XYZ file of N, CA, C and O in Angstrom:
668
model
N 11.193 6.508 -13.294
C 12.432 6.616 -14.002
C 12.931 5.232 -14.391
O 12.679 4.254 -13.697
N 13.671 5.184 -15.493
C 14.262 3.942 -15.974
C 15.728 4.221 -16.292
O 16.054 5.252 -16.895
N 16.599 3.314 -15.875
C 18.021 3.493 -16.115
C 18.333 3.384 -17.600
O 17.957 2.416 -18.256
N 18.997 4.385 -18.121
C 19.480 4.382 -19.494
C 20.979 4.130 -19.402
O 21.769 5.059 -19.241
N 21.382 2.858 -19.471
C 22.785 2.509 -19.252
C 23.679 3.005 -20.380
O 24.858 3.264 -20.161
N 23.152 3.174 -21.598
C 23.955 3.671 -22.718
C 24.406 5.107 -22.468
O 25.516 5.491 -22.840
N 23.543 5.909 -21.841
C 23.885 7.309 -21.569
C 24.243 7.543 -20.106
O 24.493 8.671 -19.694
N 24.205 6.467 -19.314
C 24.552 6.523 -17.898
C 23.726 7.572 -17.133
O 24.259 8.376 -16.370
N 22.396 7.557 -17.371
C 21.498 8.447 -16.629
C 20.125 7.806 -16.503
O 19.894 6.702 -16.980
N 19.223 8.507 -15.853
C 17.865 8.015 -15.638
C 16.904 8.777 -16.540
O 16.936 10.005 -16.586
N 16.032 8.043 -17.239
C 15.025 8.658 -18.101
C 13.668 8.587 -17.422
O 13.294 7.538 -16.868
N 12.939 9.680 -17.485
C 11.589 9.731 -16.918
C 10.634 8.961 -17.818
O 10.565 9.210 -19.018
N 9.900 8.011 -17.256
C 8.925 7.227 -18.028
C 7.596 7.968 -18.007
O 7.137 8.416 -16.967
N 6.965 8.088 -19.157
C 5.639 8.678 -19.226
C 5.620 10.191 -19.306
O 4.561 10.789 -19.386
N 6.761 10.835 -19.266
C 6.815 12.275 -19.491
C 6.622 13.162 -18.281
O 6.966 14.326 -18.315
N 6.062 12.666 -17.194
C 5.847 13.512 -16.017
C 5.848 12.639 -14.759
O 5.412 11.493 -14.796
N 6.342 13.165 -13.643
C 6.316 12.384 -12.403
C 4.885 12.233 -11.876
O 4.000 13.011 -12.235
N 4.668 11.219 -11.038
C 3.365 11.040 -10.399
C 3.231 12.094 -9.312
O 4.104 12.236 -8.459
N 2.137 12.837 -9.340
C 1.909 13.900 -8.367
C 0.544 13.690 -7.737
O -0.440 13.458 -8.441
N 0.464 13.780 -6.417
C -0.806 13.629 -5.722
C -1.725 14.814 -5.962
O -1.290 15.899 -6.362
N -3.013 14.619 -5.730
C -3.998 15.680 -5.924
C -3.753 16.851 -4.972
O -4.122 17.975 -5.259
N -3.118 16.567 -3.843
C -2.812 17.605 -2.864
C -1.506 17.235 -2.174
O -1.245 16.056 -1.919
N -0.691 18.217 -1.859
C 0.588 17.957 -1.186
C 0.373 17.248 0.148
O 1.190 16.447 0.565
N -0.724 17.517 0.805
C -1.005 16.925 2.107
C -1.361 15.448 2.054
O -1.429 14.797 3.086
N -1.581 14.891 0.863
C -1.945 13.473 0.744
C -0.749 12.559 0.992
O -0.900 11.385 1.236
N 0.452 13.102 0.889
C 1.694 12.355 1.093
C 1.821 11.169 0.139
O 2.231 10.073 0.525
N 1.476 11.402 -1.139
C 1.638 10.373 -2.164
C 3.095 9.939 -2.212
O 3.996 10.767 -2.291
N 3.320 8.632 -2.130
C 4.676 8.101 -2.178
C 5.305 7.882 -0.825
O 6.497 7.611 -0.728
N 4.510 7.981 0.256
C 5.041 7.705 1.589
C 5.727 6.346 1.599
O 6.774 6.173 2.196
N 5.127 5.375 0.919
C 5.777 4.087 0.706
C 5.425 3.629 -0.696
O 4.318 3.900 -1.189
N 6.373 2.979 -1.356
C 6.141 2.433 -2.693
C 6.685 1.017 -2.745
O 7.545 0.643 -1.938
N 6.184 0.228 -3.697
C 6.691 -1.120 -3.889
C 6.547 -1.498 -5.358
O 5.513 -1.229 -5.970
N 7.595 -2.098 -5.910
C 7.586 -2.622 -7.277
C 7.578 -4.141 -7.232
O 8.194 -4.736 -6.341
N 6.913 -4.764 -8.207
C 7.057 -6.209 -8.323
C 8.441 -6.508 -8.893
O 9.183 -5.591 -9.273
N 8.828 -7.768 -8.953
C 10.170 -8.149 -9.383
C 10.512 -7.736 -10.798
O 11.661 -7.394 -11.092
N 9.540 -7.747 -11.700
C 9.790 -7.378 -13.099
C 9.779 -5.872 -13.313
O 10.137 -5.388 -14.387
N 9.340 -5.122 -12.305
C 9.269 -3.671 -12.432
C 8.115 -3.198 -13.292
O 8.142 -2.099 -13.830
N 7.062 -4.010 -13.395
C 5.915 -3.664 -14.248
C 4.688 -3.229 -13.467
O 3.721 -2.746 -14.047
N 4.699 -3.426 -12.142
C 3.579 -3.019 -11.294
C 4.140 -2.196 -10.143
O 5.110 -2.590 -9.492
N 3.532 -1.037 -9.899
C 3.963 -0.138 -8.846
C 2.790 0.151 -7.922
O 1.735 0.581 -8.373
N 2.975 -0.103 -6.626
C 1.983 0.275 -5.610
C 2.509 1.516 -4.906
O 3.673 1.574 -4.506
N 1.631 2.532 -4.760
C 2.027 3.799 -4.161
C 1.043 4.150 -3.044
O -0.158 4.252 -3.277
N 1.547 4.345 -1.846
C 0.708 4.718 -0.712
C 0.561 6.225 -0.591
O 1.496 6.971 -0.863
N -0.628 6.651 -0.195
C -0.925 8.063 0.077
C -1.763 8.104 1.352
O -2.985 8.235 1.316
N -1.131 7.954 2.528
C -1.870 7.727 3.773
C -2.707 8.888 4.293
O -3.516 8.698 5.184
N -2.537 10.078 3.747
C -3.299 11.209 4.265
C -4.402 11.659 3.311
O -4.993 12.722 3.498
N -4.711 10.859 2.292
C -5.776 11.184 1.347
C -7.107 11.293 2.075
O -7.399 10.521 2.983
N -7.936 12.236 1.653
C -9.247 12.421 2.286
C -9.077 12.864 3.721
O -8.228 13.672 4.043
N -9.874 12.327 4.602
C -9.794 12.669 6.026
C -8.820 11.709 6.690
O -9.164 10.984 7.609
N -7.592 11.703 6.183
C -6.532 10.817 6.655
C -6.903 9.337 6.557
O -6.295 8.517 7.232
N -7.915 9.011 5.739
C -8.213 7.589 5.622
C -7.204 6.918 4.722
O -6.932 5.750 4.866
N -6.595 7.650 3.792
C -5.522 7.121 2.966
C -6.021 6.303 1.792
O -7.196 5.942 1.699
N -5.092 6.037 0.896
C -5.423 5.304 -0.321
C -4.144 4.695 -0.876
O -3.052 5.200 -0.639
N -4.290 3.585 -1.608
C -3.169 2.982 -2.324
C -3.520 2.971 -3.801
O -4.620 2.561 -4.187
N -2.590 3.451 -4.621
C -2.758 3.471 -6.069
C -1.904 2.364 -6.677
O -0.766 2.159 -6.261
N -2.450 1.669 -7.655
C -1.739 0.604 -8.345
C -1.537 1.040 -9.794
O -2.497 1.377 -10.487
N -0.280 1.073 -10.236
C 0.067 1.526 -11.583
C 0.691 0.392 -12.383
O 1.415 -0.437 -11.832
N 0.425 0.391 -13.695
C 1.085 -0.506 -14.638
C 2.197 0.279 -15.314
O 1.989 1.418 -15.731
N 3.367 -0.334 -15.431
C 4.518 0.345 -16.012
C 4.948 -0.399 -17.266
O 5.141 -1.617 -17.244
N 5.106 0.346 -18.363
C 5.688 -0.208 -19.587
C 6.980 0.557 -19.855
O 7.364 1.426 -19.073
N 7.621 0.270 -20.967
C 8.884 0.957 -21.267
C 8.687 2.435 -21.558
O 9.626 3.220 -21.486
N 7.439 2.837 -21.865
C 7.221 4.242 -22.227
C 6.151 4.954 -21.403
O 5.943 6.148 -21.570
N 5.437 4.243 -20.519
C 4.365 4.916 -19.785
C 4.138 4.323 -18.402
O 4.510 3.188 -18.127
N 3.517 5.130 -17.558
C 3.070 4.709 -16.234
C 1.599 5.076 -16.161
O 1.238 6.242 -16.258
N 0.720 4.074 -16.018
C -0.716 4.337 -16.024
C -1.388 3.712 -14.823
O -0.985 2.643 -14.363
N -2.429 4.386 -14.323
C -3.216 3.831 -13.233
C -3.823 2.530 -13.710
O -4.313 2.431 -14.832
N -3.774 1.502 -12.886
C -4.308 0.196 -13.252
C -5.749 0.319 -13.729
O -6.541 1.078 -13.181
N -6.090 -0.448 -14.755
C -7.458 -0.430 -15.271
C -8.348 -1.417 -14.542
O -9.484 -1.636 -14.920
N -7.809 -2.014 -13.484
C -8.602 -2.997 -12.751
C -9.832 -2.349 -12.135
O -9.841 -1.158 -11.852
N -10.881 -3.133 -11.924
C -12.083 -2.563 -11.319
C -11.907 -2.216 -9.853
O -12.782 -1.637 -9.243
N -10.765 -2.525 -9.296
C -10.515 -2.166 -7.908
C -11.164 -3.136 -6.941
O -11.635 -4.195 -7.304
N -11.166 -2.757 -5.713
C -11.729 -3.582 -4.651
C -13.006 -2.931 -4.189
O -13.063 -1.738 -3.963
N -14.037 -3.712 -4.067
C -15.309 -3.162 -3.616
C -15.337 -3.140 -2.096
O -15.325 -4.168 -1.450
N -15.289 -1.949 -1.542
C -15.437 -1.770 -0.103
C -16.693 -0.932 0.085
O -16.857 0.090 -0.578
N -17.582 -1.347 0.926
C -18.853 -0.652 1.132
C -19.659 -0.564 -0.159
O -20.383 0.396 -0.394
N -19.497 -1.568 -1.052
C -20.298 -1.651 -2.265
C -19.869 -0.756 -3.398
O -20.525 -0.715 -4.430
N -18.762 -0.020 -3.263
C -18.337 0.895 -4.323
C -16.962 0.506 -4.851
O -15.961 0.674 -4.160
N -16.893 -0.008 -6.098
C -15.583 -0.323 -6.661
C -14.827 0.961 -7.009
O -15.422 1.946 -7.420
N -13.529 0.954 -6.824
C -12.706 2.114 -7.124
C -11.596 1.662 -8.071
O -10.825 0.768 -7.743
N -11.510 2.244 -9.252
C -10.550 1.808 -10.266
C -9.120 2.053 -9.828
O -8.736 3.171 -9.521
N -8.340 0.985 -9.802
C -6.914 1.087 -9.566
C -6.492 1.578 -8.204
O -5.344 1.931 -8.009
N -7.399 1.610 -7.253
C -7.049 2.113 -5.933
C -7.593 1.199 -4.844
O -8.496 0.396 -5.075
N -7.049 1.339 -3.658
C -7.568 0.642 -2.491
C -7.761 1.663 -1.393
O -6.862 2.445 -1.095
N -8.947 1.682 -0.799
C -9.294 2.666 0.220
C -10.339 2.027 1.118
O -11.384 1.598 0.646
N -10.071 1.903 2.426
C -11.058 1.274 3.304
C -12.059 2.274 3.860
O -12.970 1.914 4.580
N -11.910 3.560 3.488
C -12.859 4.608 3.882
C -13.101 4.690 5.381
O -14.227 4.834 5.831
N -12.050 4.580 6.157
C -12.130 4.744 7.603
C -11.336 5.999 7.955
O -10.146 6.096 7.633
N -11.995 6.972 8.586
C -11.325 8.219 8.949
C -10.130 7.910 9.847
O -10.205 7.095 10.762
N -9.003 8.558 9.558
C -7.740 8.413 10.287
C -7.126 7.018 10.214
O -6.307 6.651 11.054
N -7.477 6.230 9.192
C -6.909 4.884 9.049
C -5.457 4.923 8.593
O -4.695 4.017 8.884
N -5.082 5.959 7.849
C -3.732 6.057 7.271
C -3.412 4.880 6.350
O -2.288 4.384 6.312
N -4.406 4.440 5.592
C -4.209 3.345 4.647
C -3.135 3.735 3.638
O -3.174 4.811 3.064
N -2.165 2.846 3.451
C -1.081 3.106 2.519
C 0.169 3.651 3.165
O 1.120 3.991 2.475
N 0.179 3.714 4.502
C 1.392 4.155 5.178
C 2.540 3.190 4.852
O 3.701 3.576 4.846
N 2.193 1.941 4.530
C 3.180 0.974 4.057
C 2.521 0.054 3.044
O 1.334 -0.279 3.161
N 3.285 -0.326 2.013
C 2.793 -1.220 0.957
C 3.902 -2.182 0.566
O 5.086 -1.851 0.661
N 3.516 -3.383 0.130
C 4.506 -4.349 -0.324
C 3.880 -5.297 -1.337
O 2.858 -5.927 -1.050
N 4.493 -5.374 -2.521
C 4.095 -6.333 -3.550
C 5.013 -7.552 -3.476
O 6.206 -7.410 -3.180
N 4.465 -8.733 -3.791
C 5.343 -9.888 -3.893
C 6.079 -9.836 -5.237
O 5.835 -8.954 -6.067
N 6.991 -10.762 -5.456
C 7.838 -10.788 -6.647
C 7.023 -10.781 -7.941
O 7.325 -10.042 -8.871
N 5.971 -11.585 -8.007
C 5.167 -11.706 -9.232
C 4.157 -10.570 -9.393
O 3.590 -10.399 -10.468
N 3.910 -9.824 -8.334
C 2.906 -8.758 -8.396
C 1.494 -9.291 -8.288
O 0.541 -8.649 -8.718
N 1.333 -10.460 -7.663
C 0.012 -11.073 -7.508
C -0.563 -10.898 -6.111
O -1.719 -11.234 -5.874
N 0.252 -10.407 -5.178
C -0.210 -10.132 -3.811
C 0.313 -8.767 -3.389
O 1.425 -8.374 -3.715
N -0.527 -8.059 -2.624
C -0.181 -6.739 -2.124
C -0.584 -6.668 -0.660
O -1.717 -6.969 -0.304
N 0.365 -6.295 0.193
C 0.073 -6.054 1.610
C -0.004 -4.541 1.810
O 0.833 -3.794 1.300
N -1.038 -4.096 2.547
C -1.270 -2.677 2.774
C -1.412 -2.426 4.273
O -2.289 -3.001 4.921
N -0.574 -1.566 4.810
C -0.652 -1.212 6.215
C -1.553 -0.003 6.427
O -1.512 0.961 5.669
N -2.389 -0.081 7.456
C -3.278 1.021 7.868
C -3.101 1.188 9.369
O -3.863 0.639 10.159
N -2.091 1.951 9.774
C -1.738 1.981 11.190
C -2.639 2.850 12.061
O -2.454 2.916 13.261
N -3.646 3.499 11.496
C -4.533 4.342 12.290
C -5.879 3.716 12.612
O -6.676 4.288 13.354
N -6.161 2.525 12.079
C -7.449 1.866 12.305
C -7.613 1.500 13.776
O -6.642 1.174 14.452
N -8.838 1.528 14.266
C -9.159 1.156 15.653
C -8.341 1.971 16.659
O -7.647 1.419 17.508
N -8.417 3.293 16.521
C -7.709 4.210 17.420
C -6.219 3.886 17.468
O -5.640 3.691 18.528
N -5.632 3.802 16.289
C -4.190 3.584 16.098
C -3.709 2.186 16.448
O -2.504 1.957 16.541
N -4.634 1.231 16.621
C -4.206 -0.145 16.826
C -3.651 -0.695 15.518
O -2.637 -1.364 15.509
N -4.307 -0.400 14.388
C -3.801 -0.753 13.069
C -4.281 -2.077 12.526
O -4.741 -2.947 13.273
N -4.190 -2.207 11.203
C -4.516 -3.444 10.491
C -3.594 -3.578 9.284
O -2.961 -2.619 8.854
N -3.552 -4.782 8.734
C -2.874 -5.047 7.466
C -3.863 -5.769 6.581
O -4.496 -6.750 7.003
N -4.032 -5.268 5.348
C -4.907 -5.903 4.369
C -4.044 -6.637 3.353
O -3.050 -6.082 2.872
N -4.412 -7.866 3.029
C -3.728 -8.642 2.000
C -4.657 -8.712 0.795
O -5.807 -9.142 0.904
N -4.156 -8.268 -0.351
C -4.929 -8.172 -1.578
C -4.362 -9.153 -2.589
O -3.146 -9.227 -2.782
N -5.236 -9.922 -3.256
C -4.841 -10.767 -4.383
C -5.029 -9.966 -5.657
O -6.061 -9.314 -5.837
N -4.038 -10.001 -6.543
C -4.125 -9.314 -7.829
C -4.035 -10.386 -8.906
O -3.046 -11.112 -8.995
N -5.082 -10.489 -9.724
C -5.130 -11.484 -10.793
C -5.624 -10.799 -12.053
O -6.793 -10.429 -12.137
N -4.735 -10.621 -13.022
C -5.030 -9.888 -14.257
C -5.552 -8.514 -13.889
O -4.838 -7.732 -13.302
N -6.789 -8.225 -14.202
C -7.342 -6.902 -13.919
C -8.284 -6.905 -12.722
O -9.133 -6.037 -12.596
N -8.148 -7.884 -11.835
C -9.050 -7.954 -10.691
C -8.245 -7.980 -9.395
O -7.326 -8.767 -9.235
N -8.600 -7.066 -8.470
C -8.006 -7.060 -7.135
C -9.073 -7.530 -6.154
O -10.195 -7.042 -6.180
N -8.723 -8.483 -5.306
C -9.674 -9.066 -4.366
C -9.092 -9.026 -2.960
O -7.932 -9.399 -2.761
N -9.892 -8.595 -2.005
C -9.459 -8.617 -0.609
C -9.330 -10.066 -0.169
O -10.283 -10.829 -0.200
N -8.124 -10.463 0.223
C -7.859 -11.827 0.650
C -8.107 -11.966 2.140
O -8.812 -12.856 2.584
N -7.515 -11.059 2.930
C -7.666 -11.145 4.383
C -7.302 -9.819 5.041
O -6.634 -8.981 4.449
N -7.765 -9.667 6.271
C -7.435 -8.513 7.098
C -6.762 -9.061 8.349
O -7.298 -9.933 9.021
N -5.582 -8.563 8.634
C -4.827 -9.026 9.798
C -4.864 -7.919 10.848
O -4.530 -6.771 10.563
N -5.284 -8.271 12.040
C -5.279 -7.324 13.153
C -4.391 -7.903 14.254
O -4.208 -9.111 14.338
N -3.811 -7.056 15.093
C -2.996 -7.600 16.176
C -3.864 -8.457 17.097
O -5.047 -8.159 17.284
N -3.311 -9.515 17.665
C -4.110 -10.415 18.493
C -4.686 -9.750 19.733
O -5.698 -10.156 20.243
N -4.041 -8.723 20.208
C -4.533 -7.986 21.356
C -3.990 -6.572 21.254
O -2.985 -6.354 20.597
N -4.648 -5.639 21.876
C -4.112 -4.279 21.789
C -3.241 -3.937 22.992
O -2.951 -2.787 23.246
N -2.830 -4.943 23.731
C -1.892 -4.740 24.831
C -0.720 -5.692 24.668
O -0.887 -6.830 24.245
N 0.471 -5.219 24.977
C 1.641 -6.086 24.966
C 2.335 -5.977 26.320
O 2.228 -4.970 27.013
N 3.036 -7.038 26.696
C 3.756 -7.038 27.960
C 5.151 -6.485 27.701
O 5.973 -7.118 27.043
N 5.420 -5.281 28.150
C 6.713 -4.634 27.926
C 7.761 -5.090 28.931
O 8.945 -5.006 28.671
N 7.315 -5.552 30.070
C 8.180 -6.151 31.079
C 7.274 -7.032 31.941
O 6.051 -6.904 31.870
N 7.825 -7.945 32.723
C 6.972 -8.850 33.498
C 5.909 -8.102 34.315
O 6.222 -7.237 35.127
N 4.666 -8.395 34.021
C 3.543 -7.805 34.733
C 3.173 -6.399 34.299
O 2.239 -5.807 34.829
N 3.885 -5.824 33.330
C 3.615 -4.461 32.892
C 3.012 -4.478 31.481
O 3.704 -4.760 30.513
N 1.703 -4.191 31.398
C 1.020 -4.180 30.105
C 0.951 -2.753 29.567
O 0.647 -1.815 30.293
N 1.234 -2.609 28.277
C 1.178 -1.317 27.610
C 0.328 -1.472 26.355
O 0.446 -2.475 25.639
N -0.518 -0.476 26.086
C -1.348 -0.541 24.894
C -0.466 -0.470 23.655
O 0.472 0.311 23.587
N -0.768 -1.336 22.687
C 0.005 -1.430 21.453
C -0.574 -0.498 20.404
O -1.771 -0.482 20.183
N 0.262 0.272 19.748
C -0.161 1.168 18.683
C 0.682 0.917 17.442
O 1.839 0.530 17.533
N 0.097 1.182 16.282
C 0.879 1.243 15.061
C 1.050 -0.022 14.264
O 1.892 -0.078 13.378
N 0.248 -1.067 14.530
C 0.337 -2.276 13.716
C 0.094 -1.883 12.259
O -0.816 -1.137 11.954
N 0.929 -2.346 11.356
C 0.799 -2.007 9.942
C 1.674 -0.851 9.509
O 1.665 -0.460 8.346
N 2.447 -0.292 10.444
C 3.321 0.827 10.104
C 4.355 0.407 9.063
O 4.726 1.186 8.197
N 4.803 -0.832 9.095
C 5.747 -1.343 8.115
C 5.337 -2.758 7.743
O 5.204 -3.611 8.616
N 5.085 -2.997 6.453
C 4.743 -4.336 5.969
C 5.720 -4.729 4.870
O 6.182 -3.879 4.117
N 6.040 -6.013 4.791
C 6.870 -6.538 3.720
C 6.448 -7.985 3.448
O 6.342 -8.783 4.380
N 6.214 -8.297 2.188
C 5.908 -9.659 1.764
C 7.188 -10.342 1.291
O 8.077 -9.677 0.747
N 7.236 -11.668 1.432
C 8.347 -12.400 0.838
C 8.083 -12.555 -0.665
O 7.050 -12.099 -1.175
N 8.987 -13.184 -1.393
C 8.879 -13.264 -2.849
C 7.584 -13.894 -3.329
O 6.971 -13.425 -4.289
N 7.147 -14.982 -2.667
C 5.903 -15.627 -3.147
C 4.639 -15.107 -2.483
O 3.536 -15.511 -2.812
N 4.781 -14.185 -1.537
C 3.619 -13.548 -0.919
C 2.948 -14.363 0.163
O 1.817 -14.065 0.550
N 3.642 -15.375 0.693
C 3.027 -16.207 1.739
C 3.348 -15.718 3.145
O 2.750 -16.190 4.097
N 4.283 -14.835 3.282
C 4.634 -14.315 4.610
C 5.182 -12.921 4.496
O 5.625 -12.484 3.485
């Protein structure tokens, strides 16, 4: 939707809302726009066997289209306009965050490694998305009180990049 300030309402861009292939995919669990509002990242953490997927869309004044980028090659297979690590129960896309310029994308996958979780940092340059880094928690145990260790779950449940994408 785009604000139509002259008529004081919201106009649907592209003629139809984005709809997932299946209601169970949870398309839109998290979304992120770049600062100019021209790039939209949409998480669908239950796609496939809960491995999840992130869709990257280009937005103009009249349309919303899946990115024409060649995607990221994971396991040797490029996927157009999407990011998917193909790990069962990864929940990839449970959280997404674009930086201000739309050149970096953080993707949370809180189900990886038996719910320990990971965060993937993606570089976006023109029509090319490149895996920059994978962040995993330093240990899967945290000290909840002195001498009491508890297994940590859910890393990547919420991700947010700063404006320049450095943190």
